[in-house]
Short mmCIF file of N, CA and C in Angstrom, two decimals:
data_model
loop_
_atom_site.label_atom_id
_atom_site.label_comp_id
_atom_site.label_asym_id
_atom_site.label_seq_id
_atom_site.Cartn_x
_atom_site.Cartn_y
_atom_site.Cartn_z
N UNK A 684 24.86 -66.60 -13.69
CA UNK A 684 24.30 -65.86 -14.80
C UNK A 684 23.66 -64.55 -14.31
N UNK A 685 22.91 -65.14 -13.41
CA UNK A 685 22.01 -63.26 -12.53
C UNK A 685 23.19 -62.49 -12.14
N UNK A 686 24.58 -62.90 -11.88
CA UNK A 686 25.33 -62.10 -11.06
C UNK A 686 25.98 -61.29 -11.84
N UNK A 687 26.16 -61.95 -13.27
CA UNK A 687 26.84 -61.66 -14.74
C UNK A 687 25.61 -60.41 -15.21
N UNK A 688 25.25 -60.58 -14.90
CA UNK A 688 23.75 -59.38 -15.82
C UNK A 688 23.78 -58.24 -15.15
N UNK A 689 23.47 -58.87 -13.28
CA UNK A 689 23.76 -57.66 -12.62
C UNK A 689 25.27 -56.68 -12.67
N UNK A 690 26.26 -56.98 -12.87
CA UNK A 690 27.65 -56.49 -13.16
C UNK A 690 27.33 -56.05 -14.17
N UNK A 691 26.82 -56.14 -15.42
CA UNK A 691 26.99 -55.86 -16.67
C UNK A 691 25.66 -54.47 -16.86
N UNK A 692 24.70 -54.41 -16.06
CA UNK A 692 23.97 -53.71 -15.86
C UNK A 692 24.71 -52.05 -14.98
N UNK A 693 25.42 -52.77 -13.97
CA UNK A 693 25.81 -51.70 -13.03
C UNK A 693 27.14 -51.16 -14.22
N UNK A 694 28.09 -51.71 -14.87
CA UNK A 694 28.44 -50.86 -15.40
C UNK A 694 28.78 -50.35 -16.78
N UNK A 695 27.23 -50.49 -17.21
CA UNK A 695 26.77 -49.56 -18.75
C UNK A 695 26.96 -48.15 -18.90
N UNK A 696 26.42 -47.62 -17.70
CA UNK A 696 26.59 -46.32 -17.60
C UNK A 696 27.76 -45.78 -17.70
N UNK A 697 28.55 -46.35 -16.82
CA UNK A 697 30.03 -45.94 -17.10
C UNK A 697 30.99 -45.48 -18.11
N UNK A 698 30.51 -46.97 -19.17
CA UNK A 698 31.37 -47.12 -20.35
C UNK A 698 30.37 -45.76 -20.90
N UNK A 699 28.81 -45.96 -20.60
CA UNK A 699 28.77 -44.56 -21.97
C UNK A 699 29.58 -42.99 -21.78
N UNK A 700 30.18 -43.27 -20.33
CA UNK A 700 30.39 -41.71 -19.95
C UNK A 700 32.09 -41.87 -20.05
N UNK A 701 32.43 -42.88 -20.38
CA UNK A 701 33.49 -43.17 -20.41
C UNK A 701 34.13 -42.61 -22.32
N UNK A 702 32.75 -43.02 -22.88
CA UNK A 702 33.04 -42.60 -24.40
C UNK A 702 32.13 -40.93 -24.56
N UNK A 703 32.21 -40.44 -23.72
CA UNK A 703 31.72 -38.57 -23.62
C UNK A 703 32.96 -38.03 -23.64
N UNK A 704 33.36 -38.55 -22.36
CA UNK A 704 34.87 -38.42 -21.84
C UNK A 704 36.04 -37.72 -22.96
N UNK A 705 35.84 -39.27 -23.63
CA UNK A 705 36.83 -39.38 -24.63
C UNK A 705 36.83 -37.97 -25.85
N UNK A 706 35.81 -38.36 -25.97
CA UNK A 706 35.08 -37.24 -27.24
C UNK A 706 35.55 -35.61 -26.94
N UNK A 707 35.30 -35.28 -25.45
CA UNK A 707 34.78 -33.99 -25.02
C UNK A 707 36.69 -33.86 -24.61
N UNK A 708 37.36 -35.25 -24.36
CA UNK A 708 38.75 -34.81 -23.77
C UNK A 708 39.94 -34.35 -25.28
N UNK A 709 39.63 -35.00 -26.26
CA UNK A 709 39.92 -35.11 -27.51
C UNK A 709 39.81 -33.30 -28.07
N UNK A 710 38.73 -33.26 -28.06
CA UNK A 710 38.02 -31.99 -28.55
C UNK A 710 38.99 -30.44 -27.46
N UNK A 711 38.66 -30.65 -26.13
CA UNK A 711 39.31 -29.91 -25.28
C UNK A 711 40.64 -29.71 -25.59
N UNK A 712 41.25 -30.81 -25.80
CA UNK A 712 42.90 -30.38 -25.72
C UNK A 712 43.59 -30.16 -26.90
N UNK A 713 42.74 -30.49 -28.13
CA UNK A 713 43.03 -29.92 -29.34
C UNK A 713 42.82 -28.16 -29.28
N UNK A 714 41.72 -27.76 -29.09
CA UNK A 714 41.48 -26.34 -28.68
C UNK A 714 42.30 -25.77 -27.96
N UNK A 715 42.77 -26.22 -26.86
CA UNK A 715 43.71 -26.01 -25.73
C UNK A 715 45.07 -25.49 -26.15
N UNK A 716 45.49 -26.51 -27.31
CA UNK A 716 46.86 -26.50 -27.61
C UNK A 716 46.92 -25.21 -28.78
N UNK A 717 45.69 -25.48 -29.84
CA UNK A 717 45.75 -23.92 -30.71
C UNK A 717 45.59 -22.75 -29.73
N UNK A 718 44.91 -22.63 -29.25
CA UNK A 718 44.71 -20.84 -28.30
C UNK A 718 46.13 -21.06 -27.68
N UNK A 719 46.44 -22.23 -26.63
CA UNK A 719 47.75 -21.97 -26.04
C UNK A 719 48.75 -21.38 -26.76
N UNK A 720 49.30 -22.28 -27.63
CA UNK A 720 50.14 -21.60 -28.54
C UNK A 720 50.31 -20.58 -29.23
N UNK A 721 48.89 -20.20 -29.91
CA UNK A 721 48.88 -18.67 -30.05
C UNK A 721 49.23 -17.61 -29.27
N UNK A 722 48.61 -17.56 -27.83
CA UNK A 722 49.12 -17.09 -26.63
C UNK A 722 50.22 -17.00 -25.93
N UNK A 723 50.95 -18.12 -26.19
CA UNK A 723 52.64 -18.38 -25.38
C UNK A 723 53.38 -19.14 -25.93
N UNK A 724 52.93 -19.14 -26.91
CA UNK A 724 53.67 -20.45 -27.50
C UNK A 724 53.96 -21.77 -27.18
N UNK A 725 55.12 -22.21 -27.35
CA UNK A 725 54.88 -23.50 -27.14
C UNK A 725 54.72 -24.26 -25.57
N UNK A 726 55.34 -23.12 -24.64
CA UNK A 726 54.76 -23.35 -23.08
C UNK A 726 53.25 -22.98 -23.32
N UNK A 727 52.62 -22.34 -23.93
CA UNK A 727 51.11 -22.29 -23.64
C UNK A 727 50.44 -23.24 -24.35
N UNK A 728 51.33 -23.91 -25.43
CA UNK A 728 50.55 -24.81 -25.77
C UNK A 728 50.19 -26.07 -25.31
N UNK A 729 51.59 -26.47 -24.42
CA UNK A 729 51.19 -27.69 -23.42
C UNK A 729 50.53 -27.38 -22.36
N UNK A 730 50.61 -26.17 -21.36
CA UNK A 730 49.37 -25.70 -20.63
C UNK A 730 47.93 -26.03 -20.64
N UNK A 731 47.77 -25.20 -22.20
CA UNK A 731 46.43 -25.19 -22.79
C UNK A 731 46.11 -26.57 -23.56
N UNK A 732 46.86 -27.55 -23.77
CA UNK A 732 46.28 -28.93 -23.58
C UNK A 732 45.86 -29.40 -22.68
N UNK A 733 46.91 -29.26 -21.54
CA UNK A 733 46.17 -29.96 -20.54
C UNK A 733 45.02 -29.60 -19.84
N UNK A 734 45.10 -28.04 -20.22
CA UNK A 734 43.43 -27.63 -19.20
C UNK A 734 42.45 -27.75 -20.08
N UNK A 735 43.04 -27.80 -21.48
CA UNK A 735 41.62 -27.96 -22.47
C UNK A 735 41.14 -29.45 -22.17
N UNK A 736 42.03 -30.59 -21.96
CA UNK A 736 41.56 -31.57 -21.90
C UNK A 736 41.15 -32.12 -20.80
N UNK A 737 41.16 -31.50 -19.44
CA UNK A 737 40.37 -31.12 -18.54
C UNK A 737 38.87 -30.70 -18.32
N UNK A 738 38.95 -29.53 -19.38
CA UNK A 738 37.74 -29.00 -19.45
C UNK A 738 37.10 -29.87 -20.02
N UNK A 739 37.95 -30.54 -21.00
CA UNK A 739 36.81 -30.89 -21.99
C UNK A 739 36.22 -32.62 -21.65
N UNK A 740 37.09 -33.14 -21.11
CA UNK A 740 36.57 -34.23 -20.36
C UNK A 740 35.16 -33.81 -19.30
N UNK A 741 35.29 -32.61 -18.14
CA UNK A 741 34.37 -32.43 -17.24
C UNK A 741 33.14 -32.03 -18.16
N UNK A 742 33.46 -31.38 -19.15
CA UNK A 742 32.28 -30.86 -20.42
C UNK A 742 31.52 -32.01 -20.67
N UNK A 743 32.22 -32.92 -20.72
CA UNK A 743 31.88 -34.22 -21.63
C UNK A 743 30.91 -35.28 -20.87
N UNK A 744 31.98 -35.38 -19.72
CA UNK A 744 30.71 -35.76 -18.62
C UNK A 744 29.47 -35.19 -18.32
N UNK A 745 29.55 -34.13 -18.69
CA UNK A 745 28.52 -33.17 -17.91
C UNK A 745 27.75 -32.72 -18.63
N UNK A 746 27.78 -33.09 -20.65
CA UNK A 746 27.12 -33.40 -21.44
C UNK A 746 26.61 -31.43 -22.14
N UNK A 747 27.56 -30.79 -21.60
CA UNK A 747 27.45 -28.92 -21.81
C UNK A 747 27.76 -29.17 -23.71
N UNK A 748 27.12 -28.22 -24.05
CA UNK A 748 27.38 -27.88 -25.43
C UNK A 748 28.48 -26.89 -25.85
N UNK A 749 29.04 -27.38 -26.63
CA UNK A 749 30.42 -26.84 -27.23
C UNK A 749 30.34 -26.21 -28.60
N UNK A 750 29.13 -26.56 -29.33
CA UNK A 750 28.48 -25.56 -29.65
C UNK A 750 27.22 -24.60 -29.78
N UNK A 751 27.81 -23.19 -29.28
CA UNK A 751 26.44 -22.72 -29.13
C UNK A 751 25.67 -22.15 -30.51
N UNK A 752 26.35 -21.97 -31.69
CA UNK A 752 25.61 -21.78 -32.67
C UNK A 752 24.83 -23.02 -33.05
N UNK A 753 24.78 -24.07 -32.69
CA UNK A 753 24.10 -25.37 -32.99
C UNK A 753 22.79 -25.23 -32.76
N UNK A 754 22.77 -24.80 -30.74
CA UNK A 754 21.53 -24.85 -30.44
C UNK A 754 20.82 -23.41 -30.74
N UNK A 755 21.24 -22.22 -31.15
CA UNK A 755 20.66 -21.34 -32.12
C UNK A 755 20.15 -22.00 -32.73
N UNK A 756 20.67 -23.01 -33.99
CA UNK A 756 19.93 -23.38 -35.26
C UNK A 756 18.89 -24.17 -34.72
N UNK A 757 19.09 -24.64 -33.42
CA UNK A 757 17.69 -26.04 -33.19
C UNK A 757 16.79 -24.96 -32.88
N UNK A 758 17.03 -24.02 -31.77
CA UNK A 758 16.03 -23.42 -31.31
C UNK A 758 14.76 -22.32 -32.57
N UNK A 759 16.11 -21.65 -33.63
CA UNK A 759 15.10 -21.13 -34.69
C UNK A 759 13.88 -22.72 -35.16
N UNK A 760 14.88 -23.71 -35.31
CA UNK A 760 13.83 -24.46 -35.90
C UNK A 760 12.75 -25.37 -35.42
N UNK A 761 12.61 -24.83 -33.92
CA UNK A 761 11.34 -25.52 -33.26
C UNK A 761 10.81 -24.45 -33.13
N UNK A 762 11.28 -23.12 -33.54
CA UNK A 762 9.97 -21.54 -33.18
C UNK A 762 9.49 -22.08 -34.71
N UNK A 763 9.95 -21.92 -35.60
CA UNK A 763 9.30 -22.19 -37.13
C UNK A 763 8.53 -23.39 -36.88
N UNK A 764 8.89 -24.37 -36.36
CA UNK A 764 8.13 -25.77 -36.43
C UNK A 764 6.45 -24.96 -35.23
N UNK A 765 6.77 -24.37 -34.53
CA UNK A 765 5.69 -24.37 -33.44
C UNK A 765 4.92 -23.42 -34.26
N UNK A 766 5.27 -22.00 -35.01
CA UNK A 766 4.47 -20.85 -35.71
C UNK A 766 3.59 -21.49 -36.75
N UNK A 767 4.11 -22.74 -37.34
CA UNK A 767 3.59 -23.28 -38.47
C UNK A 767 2.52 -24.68 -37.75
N UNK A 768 2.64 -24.76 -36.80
CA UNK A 768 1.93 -25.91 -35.96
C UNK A 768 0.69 -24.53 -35.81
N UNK A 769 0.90 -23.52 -35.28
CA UNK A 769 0.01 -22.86 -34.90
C UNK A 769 -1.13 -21.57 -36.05
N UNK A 770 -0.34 -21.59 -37.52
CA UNK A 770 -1.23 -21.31 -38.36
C UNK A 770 -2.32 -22.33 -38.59
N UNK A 771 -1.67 -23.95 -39.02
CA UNK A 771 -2.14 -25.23 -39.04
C UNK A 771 -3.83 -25.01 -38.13
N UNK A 772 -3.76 -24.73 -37.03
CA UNK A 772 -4.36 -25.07 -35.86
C UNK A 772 -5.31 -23.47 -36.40
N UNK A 773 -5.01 -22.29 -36.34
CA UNK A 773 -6.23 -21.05 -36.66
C UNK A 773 -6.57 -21.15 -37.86
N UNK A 774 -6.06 -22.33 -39.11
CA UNK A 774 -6.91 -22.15 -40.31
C UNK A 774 -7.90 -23.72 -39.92
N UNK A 775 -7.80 -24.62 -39.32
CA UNK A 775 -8.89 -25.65 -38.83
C UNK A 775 -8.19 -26.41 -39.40
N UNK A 776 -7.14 -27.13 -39.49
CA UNK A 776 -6.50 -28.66 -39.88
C UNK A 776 -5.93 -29.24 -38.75
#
């Protein structure tokens, strides 16, 4: 049973990076194959699958954002959350 827990412990991590993988390889080679093809057509479109789904696997592991207008929107909304924390705080609440 301890030996079963320990195995099952050592590889959790895996499977979660195993389903990044998936996500980020999915995402990559769909992208890959539109720009390719636009670019060269249908030789650029199998190209640009495979390096999209390259990229997008190492992306995935490596947990990089794919979109950067996203973290724009988070970042406006922790300056608003902090400006309004900090009127809060110079009117005495």
């Amino acid at each position: 049973m301890k030996t079963l827990m320990i195995a099952a412990l050592a590889l959790a991590p895996l499977a979660f990076a195993s389903g990044a993988e998936a996500q980020g390889t999915a995402r990559g080679a769909q992208r890959g194959v539109e720009d390719g093809s636009a670019a060269a057509g249908p030789v650029g479109g199998v190209v640009g699958g495979a390096v999209g789904a390259a990229t997008g696997t190492v992306g995935g592991v490596l947990g990089t954002d794919t979109d950067p207008a996203r973290r724009a929107r988070e970042d406006r909304r922790e300056e608003r959350r902090e400006e309004r924390l900090d009127r809060q705080e110079r009117m005495g609440r």
